[in-house]
GROMACS .gro file of C-alpha atoms in nm:
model
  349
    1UNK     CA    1   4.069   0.234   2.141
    2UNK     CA    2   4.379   0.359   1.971
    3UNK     CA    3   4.466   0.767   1.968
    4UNK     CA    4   4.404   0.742   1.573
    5UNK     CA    5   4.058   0.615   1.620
    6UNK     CA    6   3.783   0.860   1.617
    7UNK     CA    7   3.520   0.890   1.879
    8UNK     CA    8   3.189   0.800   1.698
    9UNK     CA    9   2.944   1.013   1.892
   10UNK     CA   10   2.581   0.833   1.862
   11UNK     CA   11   2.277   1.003   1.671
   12UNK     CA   12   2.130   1.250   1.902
   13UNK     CA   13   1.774   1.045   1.759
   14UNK     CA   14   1.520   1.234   2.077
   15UNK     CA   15   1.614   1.577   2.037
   16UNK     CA   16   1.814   1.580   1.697
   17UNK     CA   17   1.712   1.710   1.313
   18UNK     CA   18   1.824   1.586   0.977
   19UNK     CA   19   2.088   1.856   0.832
   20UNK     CA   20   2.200   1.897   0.486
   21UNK     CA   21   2.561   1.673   0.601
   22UNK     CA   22   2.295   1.359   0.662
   23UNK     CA   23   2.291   1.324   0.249
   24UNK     CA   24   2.652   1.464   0.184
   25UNK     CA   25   2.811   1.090   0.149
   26UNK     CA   26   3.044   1.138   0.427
   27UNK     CA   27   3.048   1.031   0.782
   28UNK     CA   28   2.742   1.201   0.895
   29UNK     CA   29   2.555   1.015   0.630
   30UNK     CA   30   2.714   0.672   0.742
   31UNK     CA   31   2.609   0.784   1.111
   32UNK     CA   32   2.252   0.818   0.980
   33UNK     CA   33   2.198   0.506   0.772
   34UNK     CA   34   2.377   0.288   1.049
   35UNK     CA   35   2.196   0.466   1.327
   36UNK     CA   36   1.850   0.467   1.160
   37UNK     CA   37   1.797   0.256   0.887
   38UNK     CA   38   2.000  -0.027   0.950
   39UNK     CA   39   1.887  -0.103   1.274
   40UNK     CA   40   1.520  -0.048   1.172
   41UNK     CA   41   1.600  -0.317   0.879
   42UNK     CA   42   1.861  -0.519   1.035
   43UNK     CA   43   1.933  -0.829   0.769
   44UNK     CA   44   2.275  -1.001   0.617
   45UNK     CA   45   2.210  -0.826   0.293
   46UNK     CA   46   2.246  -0.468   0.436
   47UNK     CA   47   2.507  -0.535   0.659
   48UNK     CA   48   2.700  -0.649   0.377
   49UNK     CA   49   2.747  -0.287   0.325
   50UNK     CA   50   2.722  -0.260  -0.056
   51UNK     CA   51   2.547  -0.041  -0.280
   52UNK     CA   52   2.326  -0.303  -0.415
   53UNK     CA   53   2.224  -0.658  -0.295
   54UNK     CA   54   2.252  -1.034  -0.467
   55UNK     CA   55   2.009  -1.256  -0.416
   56UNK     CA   56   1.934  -1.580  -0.498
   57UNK     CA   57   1.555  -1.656  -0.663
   58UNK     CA   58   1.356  -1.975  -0.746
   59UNK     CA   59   1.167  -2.081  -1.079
   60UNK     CA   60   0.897  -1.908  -1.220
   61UNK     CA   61   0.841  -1.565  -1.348
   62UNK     CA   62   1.004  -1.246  -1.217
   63UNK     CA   63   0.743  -0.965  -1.130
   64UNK     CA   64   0.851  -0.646  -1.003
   65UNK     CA   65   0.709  -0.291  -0.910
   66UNK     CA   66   0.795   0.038  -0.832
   67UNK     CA   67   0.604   0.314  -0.584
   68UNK     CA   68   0.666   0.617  -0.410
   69UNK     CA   69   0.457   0.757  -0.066
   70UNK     CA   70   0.362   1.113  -0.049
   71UNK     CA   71   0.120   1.072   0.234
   72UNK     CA   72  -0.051   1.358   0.470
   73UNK     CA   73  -0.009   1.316   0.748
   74UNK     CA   74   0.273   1.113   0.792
   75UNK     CA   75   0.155   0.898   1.057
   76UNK     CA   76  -0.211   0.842   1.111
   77UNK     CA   77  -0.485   0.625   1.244
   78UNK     CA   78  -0.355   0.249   1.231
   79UNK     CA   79  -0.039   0.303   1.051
   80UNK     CA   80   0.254   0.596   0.892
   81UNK     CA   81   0.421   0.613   0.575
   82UNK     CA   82   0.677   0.342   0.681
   83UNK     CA   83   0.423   0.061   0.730
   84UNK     CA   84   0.216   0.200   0.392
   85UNK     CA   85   0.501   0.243   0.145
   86UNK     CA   86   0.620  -0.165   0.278
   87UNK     CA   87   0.213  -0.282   0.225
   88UNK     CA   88   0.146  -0.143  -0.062
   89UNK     CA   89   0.443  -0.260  -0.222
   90UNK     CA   90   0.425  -0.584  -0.128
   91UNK     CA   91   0.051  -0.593  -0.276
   92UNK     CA   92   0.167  -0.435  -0.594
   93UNK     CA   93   0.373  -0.800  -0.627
   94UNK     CA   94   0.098  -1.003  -0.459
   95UNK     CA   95  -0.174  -0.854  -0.686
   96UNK     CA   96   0.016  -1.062  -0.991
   97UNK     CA   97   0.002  -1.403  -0.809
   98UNK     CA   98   0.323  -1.371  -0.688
   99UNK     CA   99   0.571  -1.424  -0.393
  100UNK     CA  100   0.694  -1.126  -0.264
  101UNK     CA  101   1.078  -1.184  -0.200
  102UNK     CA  102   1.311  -0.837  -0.139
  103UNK     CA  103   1.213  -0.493  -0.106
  104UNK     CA  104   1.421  -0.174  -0.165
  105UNK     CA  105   1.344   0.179   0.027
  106UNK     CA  106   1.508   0.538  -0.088
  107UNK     CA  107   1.399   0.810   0.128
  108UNK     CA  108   1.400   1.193   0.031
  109UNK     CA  109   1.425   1.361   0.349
  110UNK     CA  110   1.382   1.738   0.411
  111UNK     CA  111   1.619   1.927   0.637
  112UNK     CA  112   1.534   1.994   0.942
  113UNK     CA  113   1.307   1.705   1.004
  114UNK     CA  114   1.297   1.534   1.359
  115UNK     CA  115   1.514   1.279   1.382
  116UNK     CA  116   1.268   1.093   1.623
  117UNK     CA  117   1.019   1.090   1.352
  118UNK     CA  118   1.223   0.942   1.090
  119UNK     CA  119   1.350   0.667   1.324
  120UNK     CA  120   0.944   0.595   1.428
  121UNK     CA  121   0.935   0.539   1.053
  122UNK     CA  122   1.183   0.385   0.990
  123UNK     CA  123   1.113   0.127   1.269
  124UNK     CA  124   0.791   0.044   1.139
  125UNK     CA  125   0.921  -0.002   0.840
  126UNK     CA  126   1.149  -0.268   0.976
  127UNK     CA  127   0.850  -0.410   1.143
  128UNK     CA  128   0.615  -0.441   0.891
  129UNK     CA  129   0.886  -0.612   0.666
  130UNK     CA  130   0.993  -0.869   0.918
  131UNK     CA  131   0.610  -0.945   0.995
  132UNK     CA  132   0.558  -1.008   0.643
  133UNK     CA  133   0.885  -1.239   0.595
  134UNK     CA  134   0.972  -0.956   0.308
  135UNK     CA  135   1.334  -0.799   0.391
  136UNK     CA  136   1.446  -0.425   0.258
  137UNK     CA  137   1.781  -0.520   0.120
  138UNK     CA  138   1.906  -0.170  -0.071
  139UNK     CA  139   1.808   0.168   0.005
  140UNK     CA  140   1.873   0.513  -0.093
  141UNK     CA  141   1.871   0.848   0.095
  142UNK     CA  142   1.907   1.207   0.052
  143UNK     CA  143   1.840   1.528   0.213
  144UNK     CA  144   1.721   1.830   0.070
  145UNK     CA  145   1.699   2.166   0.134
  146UNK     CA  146   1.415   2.286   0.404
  147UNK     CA  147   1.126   2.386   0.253
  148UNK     CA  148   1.175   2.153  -0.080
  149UNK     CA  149   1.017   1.838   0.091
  150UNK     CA  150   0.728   1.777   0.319
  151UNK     CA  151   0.915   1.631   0.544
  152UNK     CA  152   0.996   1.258   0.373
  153UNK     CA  153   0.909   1.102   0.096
  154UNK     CA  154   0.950   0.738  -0.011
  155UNK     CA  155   1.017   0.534  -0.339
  156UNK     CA  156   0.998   0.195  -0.286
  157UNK     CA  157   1.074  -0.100  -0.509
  158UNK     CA  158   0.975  -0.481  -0.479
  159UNK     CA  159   1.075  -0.816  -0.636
  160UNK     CA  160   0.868  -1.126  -0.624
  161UNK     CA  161   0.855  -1.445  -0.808
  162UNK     CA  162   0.482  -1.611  -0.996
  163UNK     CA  163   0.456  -2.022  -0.955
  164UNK     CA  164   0.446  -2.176  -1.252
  165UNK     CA  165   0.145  -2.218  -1.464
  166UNK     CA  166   0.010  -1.879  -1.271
  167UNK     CA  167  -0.053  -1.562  -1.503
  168UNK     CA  168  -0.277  -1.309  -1.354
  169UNK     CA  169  -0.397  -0.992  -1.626
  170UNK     CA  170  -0.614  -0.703  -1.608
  171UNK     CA  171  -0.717  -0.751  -1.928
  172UNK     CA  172  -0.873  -1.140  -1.866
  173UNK     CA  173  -1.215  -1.066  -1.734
  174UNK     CA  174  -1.490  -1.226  -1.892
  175UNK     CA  175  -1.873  -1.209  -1.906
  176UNK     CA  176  -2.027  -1.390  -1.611
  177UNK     CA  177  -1.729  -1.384  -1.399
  178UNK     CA  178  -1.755  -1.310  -1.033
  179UNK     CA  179  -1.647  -0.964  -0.861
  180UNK     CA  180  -1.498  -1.051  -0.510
  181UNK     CA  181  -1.412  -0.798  -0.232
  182UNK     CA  182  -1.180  -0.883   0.108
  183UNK     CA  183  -1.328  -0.657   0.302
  184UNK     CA  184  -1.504  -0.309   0.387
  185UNK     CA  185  -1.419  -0.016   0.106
  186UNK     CA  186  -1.288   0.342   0.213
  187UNK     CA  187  -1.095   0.265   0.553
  188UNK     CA  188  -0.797   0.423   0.446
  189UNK     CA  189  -0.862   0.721   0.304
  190UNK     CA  190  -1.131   0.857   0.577
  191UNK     CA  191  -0.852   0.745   0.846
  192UNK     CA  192  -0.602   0.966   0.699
  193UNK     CA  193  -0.892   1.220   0.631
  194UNK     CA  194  -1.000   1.253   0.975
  195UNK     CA  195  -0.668   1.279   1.105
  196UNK     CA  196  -0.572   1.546   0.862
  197UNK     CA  197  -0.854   1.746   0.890
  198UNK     CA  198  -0.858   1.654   1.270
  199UNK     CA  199  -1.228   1.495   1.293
  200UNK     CA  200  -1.337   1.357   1.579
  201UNK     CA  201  -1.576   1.020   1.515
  202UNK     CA  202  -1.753   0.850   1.773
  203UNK     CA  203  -1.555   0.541   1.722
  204UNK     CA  204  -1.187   0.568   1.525
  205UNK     CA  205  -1.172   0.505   1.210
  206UNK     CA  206  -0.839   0.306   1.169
  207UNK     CA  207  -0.654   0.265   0.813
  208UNK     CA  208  -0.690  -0.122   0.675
  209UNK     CA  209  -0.255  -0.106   0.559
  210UNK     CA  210  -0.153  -0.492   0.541
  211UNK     CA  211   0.011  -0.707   0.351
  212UNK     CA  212  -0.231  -0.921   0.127
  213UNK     CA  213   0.020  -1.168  -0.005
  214UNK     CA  214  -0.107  -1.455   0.235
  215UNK     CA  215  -0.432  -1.363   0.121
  216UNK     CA  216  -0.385  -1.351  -0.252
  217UNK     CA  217  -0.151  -1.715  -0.218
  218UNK     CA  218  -0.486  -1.837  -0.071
  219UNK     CA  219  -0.679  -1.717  -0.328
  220UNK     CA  220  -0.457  -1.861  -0.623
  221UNK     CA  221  -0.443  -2.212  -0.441
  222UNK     CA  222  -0.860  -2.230  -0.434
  223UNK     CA  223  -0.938  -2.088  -0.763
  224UNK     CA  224  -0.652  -2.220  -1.007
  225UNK     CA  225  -0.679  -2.089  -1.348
  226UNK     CA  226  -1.002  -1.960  -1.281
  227UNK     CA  227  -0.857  -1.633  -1.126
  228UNK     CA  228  -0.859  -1.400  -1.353
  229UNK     CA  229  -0.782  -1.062  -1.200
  230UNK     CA  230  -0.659  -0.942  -0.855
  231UNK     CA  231  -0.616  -0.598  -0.778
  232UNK     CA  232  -0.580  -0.370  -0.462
  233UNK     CA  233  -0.781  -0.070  -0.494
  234UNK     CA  234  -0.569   0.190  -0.377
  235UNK     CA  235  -0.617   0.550  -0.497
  236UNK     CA  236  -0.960   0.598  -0.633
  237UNK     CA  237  -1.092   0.328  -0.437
  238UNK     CA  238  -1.292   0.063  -0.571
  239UNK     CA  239  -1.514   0.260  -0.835
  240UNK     CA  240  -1.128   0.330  -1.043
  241UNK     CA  241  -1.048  -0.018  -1.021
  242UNK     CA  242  -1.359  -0.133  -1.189
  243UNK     CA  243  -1.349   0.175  -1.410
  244UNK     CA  244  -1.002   0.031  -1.518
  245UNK     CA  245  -1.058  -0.324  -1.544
  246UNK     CA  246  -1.399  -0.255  -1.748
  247UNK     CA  247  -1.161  -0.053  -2.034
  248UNK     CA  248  -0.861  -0.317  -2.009
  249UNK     CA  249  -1.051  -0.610  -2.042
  250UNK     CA  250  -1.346  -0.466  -2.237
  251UNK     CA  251  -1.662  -0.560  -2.021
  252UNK     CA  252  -1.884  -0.391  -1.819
  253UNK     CA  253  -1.964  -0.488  -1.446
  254UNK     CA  254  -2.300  -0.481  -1.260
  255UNK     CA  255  -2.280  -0.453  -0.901
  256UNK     CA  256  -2.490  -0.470  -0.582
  257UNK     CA  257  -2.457  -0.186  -0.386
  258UNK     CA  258  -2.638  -0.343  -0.105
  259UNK     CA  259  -2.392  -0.642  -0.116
  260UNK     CA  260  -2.050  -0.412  -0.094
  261UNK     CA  261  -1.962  -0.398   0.287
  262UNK     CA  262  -1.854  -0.058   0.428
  263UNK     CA  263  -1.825  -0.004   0.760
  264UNK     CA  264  -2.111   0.249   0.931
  265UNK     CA  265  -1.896   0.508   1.057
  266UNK     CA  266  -1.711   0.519   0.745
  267UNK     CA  267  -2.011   0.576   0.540
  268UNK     CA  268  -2.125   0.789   0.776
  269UNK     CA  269  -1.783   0.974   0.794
  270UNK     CA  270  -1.832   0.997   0.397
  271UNK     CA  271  -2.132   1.154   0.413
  272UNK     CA  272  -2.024   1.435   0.634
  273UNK     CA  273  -1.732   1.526   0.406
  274UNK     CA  274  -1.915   1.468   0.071
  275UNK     CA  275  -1.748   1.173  -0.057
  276UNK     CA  276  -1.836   0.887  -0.197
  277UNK     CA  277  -1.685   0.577  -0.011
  278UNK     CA  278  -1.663   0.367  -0.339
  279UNK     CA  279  -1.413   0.626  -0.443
  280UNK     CA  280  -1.179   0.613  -0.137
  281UNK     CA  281  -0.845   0.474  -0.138
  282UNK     CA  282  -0.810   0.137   0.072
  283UNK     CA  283  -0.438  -0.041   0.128
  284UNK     CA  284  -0.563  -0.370   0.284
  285UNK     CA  285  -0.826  -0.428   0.048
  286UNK     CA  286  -0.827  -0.661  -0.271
  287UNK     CA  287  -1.072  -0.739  -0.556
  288UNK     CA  288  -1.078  -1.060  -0.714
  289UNK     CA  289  -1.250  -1.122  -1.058
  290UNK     CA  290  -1.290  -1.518  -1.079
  291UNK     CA  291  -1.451  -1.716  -1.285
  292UNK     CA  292  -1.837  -1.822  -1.172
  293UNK     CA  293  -1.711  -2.193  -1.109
  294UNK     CA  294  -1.479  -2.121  -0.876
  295UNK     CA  295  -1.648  -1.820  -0.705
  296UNK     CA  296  -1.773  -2.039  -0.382
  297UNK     CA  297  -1.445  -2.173  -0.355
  298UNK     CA  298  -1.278  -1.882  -0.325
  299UNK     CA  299  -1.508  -1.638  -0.141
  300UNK     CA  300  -1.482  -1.930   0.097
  301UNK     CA  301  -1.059  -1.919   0.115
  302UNK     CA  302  -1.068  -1.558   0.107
  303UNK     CA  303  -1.337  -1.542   0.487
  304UNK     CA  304  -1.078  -1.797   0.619
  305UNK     CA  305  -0.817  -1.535   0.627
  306UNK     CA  306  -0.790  -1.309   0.884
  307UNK     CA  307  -0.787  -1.029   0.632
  308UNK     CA  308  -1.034  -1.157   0.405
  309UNK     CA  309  -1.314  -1.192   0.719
  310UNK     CA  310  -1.563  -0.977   0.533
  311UNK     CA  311  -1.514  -1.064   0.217
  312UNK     CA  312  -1.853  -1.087   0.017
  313UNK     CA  313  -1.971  -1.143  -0.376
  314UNK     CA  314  -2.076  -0.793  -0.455
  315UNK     CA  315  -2.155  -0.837  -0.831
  316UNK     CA  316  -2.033  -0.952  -1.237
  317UNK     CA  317  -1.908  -0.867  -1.531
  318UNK     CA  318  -2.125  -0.838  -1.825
  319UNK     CA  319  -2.139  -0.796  -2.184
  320UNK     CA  320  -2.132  -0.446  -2.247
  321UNK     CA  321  -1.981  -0.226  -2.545
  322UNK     CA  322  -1.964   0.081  -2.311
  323UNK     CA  323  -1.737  -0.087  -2.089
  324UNK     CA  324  -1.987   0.081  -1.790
  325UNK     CA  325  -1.956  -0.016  -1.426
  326UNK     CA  326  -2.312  -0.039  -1.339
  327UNK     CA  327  -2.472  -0.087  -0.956
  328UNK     CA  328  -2.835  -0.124  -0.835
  329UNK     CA  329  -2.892   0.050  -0.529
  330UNK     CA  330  -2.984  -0.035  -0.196
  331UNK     CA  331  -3.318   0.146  -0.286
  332UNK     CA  332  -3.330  -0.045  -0.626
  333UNK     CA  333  -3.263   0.214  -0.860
  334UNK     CA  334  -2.975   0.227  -1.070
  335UNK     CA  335  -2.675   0.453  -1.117
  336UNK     CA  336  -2.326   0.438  -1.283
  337UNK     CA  337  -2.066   0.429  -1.096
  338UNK     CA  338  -1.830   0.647  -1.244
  339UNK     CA  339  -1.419   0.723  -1.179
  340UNK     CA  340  -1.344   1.063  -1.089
  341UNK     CA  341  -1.164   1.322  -1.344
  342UNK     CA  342  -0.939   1.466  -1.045
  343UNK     CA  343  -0.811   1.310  -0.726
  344UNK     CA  344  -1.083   1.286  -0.451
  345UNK     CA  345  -0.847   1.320  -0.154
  346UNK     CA  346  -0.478   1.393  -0.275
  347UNK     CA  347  -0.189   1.256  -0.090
  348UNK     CA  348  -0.340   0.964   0.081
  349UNK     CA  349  -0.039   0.726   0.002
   0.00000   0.00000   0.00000
């Protein structure tokens, strides 16, 4: 090394913090993004250096989201914010039929935060990108004063591609169509919950974060033009959702309580905090609405999945001028099942 090259001193990344210099733009900054992020997300696209990325796509329609991750705690029972903000971005794109191609992270970070934590994040990040074959190409960061943050927050963006012939709307349910869960409702939320509020269960409660995009692919291929509606029910659980799909595509929906799978300890984990687990957030979960002639078909692609194991038929959509979500208890009375007016557990993604 010549006398007029500098001696890059590594990241200090077990006992180090993030200071105002690691969003300045200078060499600090490039120490931090090299350091952290692009050896969390390691790809040809990043190392290309550039302030935004080229890519090549294929034919169909172009679907694309946008997100940002607020989550308390930051890391919790079966994932952290990295994992979640790469998830639920890639099932933002899924939810539309589509093929989740590129990704792009921007991370506010507050001063003084570990730099140990933000490279755990980071690396799961990377991790959960690679395992779903859906690279971050173009990022962001800054740093802002201490006290103006809660440590980091995340805006993501995704870009995906629909096959041709598939179109996928919220407003497209119909009477008699069939409403399809993947799994058990509220695993999410009463993971972050417990950790938050540091409750101790007999057995963990993990979160259900995962990409769904294998799942919803499978889904597409069995039911055809018969799918009308996939969406992940995220915050305000699966009783929003419904809510939302009732007013969009101007139906009502009657529903089995007795048939909607929720794990024991989380209903039992709901009960001791007072909420309802239809309203908890999920970020693994999806709900299909598909039309009654394809229903078997695709409840039956959706339990081959790994992540679609317990999926069940928990009820359909009906004529109704109210646009009410309906369910029949497990006792067999009835009760609406309403969405909330406020946020039932804020900052849960």
């Amino acid at each position: 090394m010549s006398a007029q090259q500098p001696i890059r001193r590594k990241l200090d990344i077990k006992a180090g913090r993030v200071d105002l210099s690691h969003g300045a733009g200078g060499r600090a900054m490039a120490q931090l993004i090299e350091d952290v992020f692009h050896v969390a997300f390691d790809n040809d696209w990043l190392r290309a250096g550039n302030d935004q990325s080229a890519f090549e796509v294929g034919a169909g329609r172009m679907v694309m989201t946008t997100d940002a991750y607020v989550v308390s705690p930051l890391f919790f029972p079966g994932g952290d914010i990295g994992s979640l903000a790469v998830h639920g971005t890639i099932n933002d794109i899924a939810m539309a039929g589509a093929k989740p191609l590129y990704l792009s992270a921007s991370f506010i970070i507050e001063e003084g935060f570990p730099l140990a934590d933000l490279k755990r994040i980071a690396d799961s990040m990377g991790q959960a990108s690679r395992a779903a074959g859906v690279p971050v190409i173009t990022g962001d960061t800054k740093v802002v004063e201490r006290g103006k943050a809660d440590g980091v927050f995340i805006s993501t963006a995704g870009i995906g591609v629909t096959p041709p012939g598939v179109v996928l709307s919220s407003d497209a349910a119909r009477p008699g169509d069939v409403v399809l869960v993947s799994g058990t409702m509220g695993d999410h939320g009463v993971a972050v919950m417990s950790k938050r509020e540091n409750l101790e269960f007999d057995v963990e409660i993990l979160s259900d974060s995962a990409p769904l995009h294998g799942l919803a692919a499978a889904i597409v291929a069995a039911g055809g033009a018969g799918v009308r509606v996939m969406r992940d029910p995220t915050r305000g659980g699966l009783a929003a959702t419904l809510n939302e799909l009732a007013h969009q595509s101007g139906v009502g929906f009657s529903l089995e309580e007795a048939a909607i799978p929720v794990r024991p300890e989380v209903a039992a984990a709901c009960e001791f905090l007072g909420l309802d687990p239809l309203n908890v957030a999920n970020e693994g979960k999806l709900v299909a609405i598909v039309a009654p002639d394809v229903a078997d078909a695709v409840l039956a692609a959706m339990k081959a999945d790994p992540l679609g194991a317990r999926s069940a038929a928990i009820g359909r959509a009906v004529e109704d001028a109210n646009r009410f979500v309906e369910m029949r208890t497990a006792f067999g009375g009835g009760r609406i099942v309403d969405w909330l007016a406020g946020e039932q557990l804020p900052r849960i993604c």
